[in-house]
Short mmCIF file of C-alpha atoms in Angstrom, two decimals:
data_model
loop_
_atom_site.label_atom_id
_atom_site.label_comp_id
_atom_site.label_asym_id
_atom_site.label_seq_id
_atom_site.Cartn_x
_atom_site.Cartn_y
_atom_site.Cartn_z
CA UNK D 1 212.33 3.78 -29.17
CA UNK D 2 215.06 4.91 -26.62
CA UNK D 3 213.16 8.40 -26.79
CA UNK D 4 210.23 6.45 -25.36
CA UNK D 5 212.39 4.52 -22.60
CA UNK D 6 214.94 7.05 -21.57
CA UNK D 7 212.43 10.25 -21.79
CA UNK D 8 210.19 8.90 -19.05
CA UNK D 9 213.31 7.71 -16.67
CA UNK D 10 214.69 11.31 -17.06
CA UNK D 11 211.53 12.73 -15.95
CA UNK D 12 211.27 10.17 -12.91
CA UNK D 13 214.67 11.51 -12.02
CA UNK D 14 213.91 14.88 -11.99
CA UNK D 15 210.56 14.61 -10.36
CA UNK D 16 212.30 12.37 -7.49
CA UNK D 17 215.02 15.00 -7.60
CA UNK D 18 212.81 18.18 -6.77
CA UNK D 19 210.47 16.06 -4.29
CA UNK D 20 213.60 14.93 -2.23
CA UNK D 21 215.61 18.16 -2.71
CA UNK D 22 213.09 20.68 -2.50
CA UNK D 23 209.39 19.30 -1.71
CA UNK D 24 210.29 16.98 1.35
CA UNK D 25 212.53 19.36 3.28
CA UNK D 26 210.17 22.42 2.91
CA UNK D 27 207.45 20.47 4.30
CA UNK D 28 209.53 18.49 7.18
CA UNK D 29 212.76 20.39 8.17
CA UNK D 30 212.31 23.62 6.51
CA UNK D 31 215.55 23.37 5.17
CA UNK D 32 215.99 23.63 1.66
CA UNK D 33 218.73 25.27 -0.75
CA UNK D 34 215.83 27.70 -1.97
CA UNK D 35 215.20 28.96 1.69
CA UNK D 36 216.74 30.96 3.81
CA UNK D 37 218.50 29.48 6.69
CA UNK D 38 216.64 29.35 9.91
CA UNK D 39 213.05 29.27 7.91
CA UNK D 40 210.15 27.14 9.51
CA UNK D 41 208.75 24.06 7.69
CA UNK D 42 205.83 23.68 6.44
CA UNK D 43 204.69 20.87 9.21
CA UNK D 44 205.96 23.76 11.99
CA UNK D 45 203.87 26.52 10.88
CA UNK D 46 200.71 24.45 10.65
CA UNK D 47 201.37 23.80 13.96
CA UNK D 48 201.50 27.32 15.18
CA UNK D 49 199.13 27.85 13.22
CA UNK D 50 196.79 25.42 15.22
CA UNK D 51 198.44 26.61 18.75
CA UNK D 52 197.38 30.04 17.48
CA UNK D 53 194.22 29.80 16.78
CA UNK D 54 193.66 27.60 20.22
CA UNK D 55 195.23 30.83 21.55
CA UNK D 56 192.50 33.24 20.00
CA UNK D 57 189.57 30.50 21.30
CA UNK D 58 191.01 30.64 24.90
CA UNK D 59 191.18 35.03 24.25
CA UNK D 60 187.53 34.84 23.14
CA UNK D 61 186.52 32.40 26.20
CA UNK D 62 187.78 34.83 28.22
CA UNK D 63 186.53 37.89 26.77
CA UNK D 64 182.92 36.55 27.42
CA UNK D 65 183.81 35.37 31.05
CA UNK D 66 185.09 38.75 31.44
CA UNK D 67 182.12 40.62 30.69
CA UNK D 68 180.27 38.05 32.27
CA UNK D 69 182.26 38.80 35.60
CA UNK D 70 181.72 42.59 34.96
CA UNK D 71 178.23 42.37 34.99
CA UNK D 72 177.77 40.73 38.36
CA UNK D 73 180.34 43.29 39.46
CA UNK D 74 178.15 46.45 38.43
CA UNK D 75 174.99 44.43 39.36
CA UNK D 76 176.39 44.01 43.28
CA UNK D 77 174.46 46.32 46.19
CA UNK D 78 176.81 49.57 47.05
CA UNK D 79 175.87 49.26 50.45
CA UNK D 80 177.18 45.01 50.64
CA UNK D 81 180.33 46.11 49.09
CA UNK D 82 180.54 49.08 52.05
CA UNK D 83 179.62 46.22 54.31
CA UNK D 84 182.70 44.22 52.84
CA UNK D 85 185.06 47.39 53.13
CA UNK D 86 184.35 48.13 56.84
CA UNK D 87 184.67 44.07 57.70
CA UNK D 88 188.74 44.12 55.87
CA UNK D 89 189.27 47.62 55.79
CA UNK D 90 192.60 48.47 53.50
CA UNK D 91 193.95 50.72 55.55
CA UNK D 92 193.90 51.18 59.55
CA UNK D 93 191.92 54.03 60.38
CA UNK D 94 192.94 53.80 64.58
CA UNK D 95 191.06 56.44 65.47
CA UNK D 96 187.85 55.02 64.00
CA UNK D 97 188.81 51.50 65.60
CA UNK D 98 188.89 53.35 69.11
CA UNK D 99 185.50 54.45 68.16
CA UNK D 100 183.93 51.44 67.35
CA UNK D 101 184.98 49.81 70.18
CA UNK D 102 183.71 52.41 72.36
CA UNK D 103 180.62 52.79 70.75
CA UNK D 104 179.89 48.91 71.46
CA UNK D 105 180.92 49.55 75.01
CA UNK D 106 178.65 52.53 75.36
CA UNK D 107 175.58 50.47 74.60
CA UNK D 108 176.58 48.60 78.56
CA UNK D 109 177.14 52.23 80.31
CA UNK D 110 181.19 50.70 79.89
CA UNK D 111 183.73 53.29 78.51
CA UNK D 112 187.08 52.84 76.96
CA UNK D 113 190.39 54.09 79.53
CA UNK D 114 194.04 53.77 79.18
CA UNK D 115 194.11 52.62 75.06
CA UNK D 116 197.07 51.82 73.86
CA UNK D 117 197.47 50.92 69.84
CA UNK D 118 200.08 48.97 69.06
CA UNK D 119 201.29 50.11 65.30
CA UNK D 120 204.76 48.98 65.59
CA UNK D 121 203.65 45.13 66.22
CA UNK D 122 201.66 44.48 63.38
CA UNK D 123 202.14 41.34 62.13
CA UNK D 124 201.73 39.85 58.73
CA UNK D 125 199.39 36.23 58.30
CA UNK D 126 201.06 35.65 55.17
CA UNK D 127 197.70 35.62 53.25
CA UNK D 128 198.41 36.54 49.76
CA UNK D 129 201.33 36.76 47.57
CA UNK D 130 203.76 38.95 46.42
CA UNK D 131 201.92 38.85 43.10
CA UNK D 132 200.29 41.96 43.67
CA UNK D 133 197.15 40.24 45.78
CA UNK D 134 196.62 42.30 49.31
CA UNK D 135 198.27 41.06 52.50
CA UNK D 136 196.27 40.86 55.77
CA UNK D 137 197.57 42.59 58.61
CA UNK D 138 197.11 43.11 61.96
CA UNK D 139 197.00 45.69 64.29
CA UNK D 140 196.67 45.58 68.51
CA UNK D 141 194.84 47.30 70.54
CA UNK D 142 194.82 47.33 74.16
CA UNK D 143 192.60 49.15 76.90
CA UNK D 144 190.88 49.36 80.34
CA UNK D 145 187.11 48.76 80.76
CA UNK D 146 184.91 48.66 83.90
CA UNK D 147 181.98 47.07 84.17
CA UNK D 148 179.99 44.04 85.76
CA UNK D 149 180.54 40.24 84.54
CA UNK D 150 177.12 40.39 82.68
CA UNK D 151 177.65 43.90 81.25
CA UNK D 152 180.98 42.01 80.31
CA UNK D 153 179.82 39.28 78.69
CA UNK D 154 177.45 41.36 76.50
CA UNK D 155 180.22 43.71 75.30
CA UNK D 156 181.98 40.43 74.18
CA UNK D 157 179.18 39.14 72.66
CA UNK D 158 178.81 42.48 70.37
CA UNK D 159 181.89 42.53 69.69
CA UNK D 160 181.92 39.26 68.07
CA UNK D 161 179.57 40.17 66.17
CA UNK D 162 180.37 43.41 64.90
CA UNK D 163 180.74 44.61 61.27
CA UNK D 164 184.78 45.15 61.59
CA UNK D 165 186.48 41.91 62.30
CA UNK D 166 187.98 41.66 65.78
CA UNK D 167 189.93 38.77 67.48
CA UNK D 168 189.82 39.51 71.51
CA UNK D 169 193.37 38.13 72.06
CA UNK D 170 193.65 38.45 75.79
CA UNK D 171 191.98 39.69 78.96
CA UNK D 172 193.41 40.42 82.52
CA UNK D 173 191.12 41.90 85.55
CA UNK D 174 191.58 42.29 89.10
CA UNK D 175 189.29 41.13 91.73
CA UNK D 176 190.19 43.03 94.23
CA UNK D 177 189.18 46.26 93.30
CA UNK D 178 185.47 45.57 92.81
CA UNK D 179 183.10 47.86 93.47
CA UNK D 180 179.41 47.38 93.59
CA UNK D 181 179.83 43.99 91.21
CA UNK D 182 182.06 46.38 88.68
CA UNK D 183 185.63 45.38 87.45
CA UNK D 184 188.46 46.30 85.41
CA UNK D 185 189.16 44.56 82.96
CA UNK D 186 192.22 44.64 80.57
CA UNK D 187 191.64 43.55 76.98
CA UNK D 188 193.66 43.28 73.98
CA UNK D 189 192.22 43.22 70.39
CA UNK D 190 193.81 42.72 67.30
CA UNK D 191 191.72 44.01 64.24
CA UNK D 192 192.80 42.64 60.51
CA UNK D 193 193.15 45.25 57.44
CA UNK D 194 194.53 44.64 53.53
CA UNK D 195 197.86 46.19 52.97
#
């Protein structure tokens, strides 16, 4: 009869003994005298488990907007993204610039005298980071042009609305020196480019 009574109580003890010494700290704290120090718990590795697998869901997400992004990438027009390089060029090609001005003034029987590029003064418009994304710069170009108001005014015009972006930034001219309804006029330009 005490084999009945005291067998079962030994057994309680023992199974309390393992759960408590061995089953409840593997699965809480991780810390248990069969483990090696520093090993995670049970409850710890689940949960990298779960953070890991969130992690492969987000890779996968991004995988397909990835390809997604590629494909309206190689589906884009050659000649838009040309259009795109000559509007922020990433690089200053000043002898082109000088061109393209003159070119626009050509169209009013204007031409281009006394240019002066300013390299030295380019200025940065803090746009970007130093993350790696491109900064805008600027570069300055001054120069002498003669030519009527209206002749003028529709140089201006184009060049507002030319492909390269161009910010007139001031203009001088002298009234005195007219000649037939013709003026000089002193402009500066600045022009933007990625560096």
């Amino acid at each position: 009869m005490i084999q009945n009574i005291v067998l079962p109580i030994v057994f309680l003890l023992i199974a309390g003994g393992v759960y408590f010494g061995l089953t409840d700290p593997l699965i809480n704290s991780g810390q248990s005298f069969l483990l090696e120090a520093g090993a995670s718990s049970i409850t710890e590795l689940r949960a990298e488990k779960m953070a890991l697998e969130q992690a492969l869901d987000n890779a996968a997400e991004l995988e397909v907007r990835a390809a997604e992004l590629r494909q309206i990438v190689a589906s884009l027009d050659q000649a838009k993204i040309s259009r795109l390089d000559d509007f922020l060029p990433d690089s200053v090609d000043n002898l082109q610039l000088i061109v393209d001005v003159n070119g626009i003034a050509s169209k009013y029987n204007m031409v281009l005298g006394e240019v002066t590029l300013d390299t030295n003064g380019s200025r940065n418009n803090n746009v970007g980071s130093d993350s790696g994304v491109p900064k805008v710069e600027t570069t300055s170009l001054s120069f002498d042009i003669t030519g009527t108001y209206g002749e003028l005014k529709s140089f201006l015009q184009d060049l507002s609305t030319s492909l390269r972006l161009i910010d007139v930034t001031r203009l001088d001219f002298e009234t005195g020196n007219e000649t037939g309804g013709e003026y000089t006029y002193r402009l500066t330009v600045e022009t933007y480019w990625l560096k």
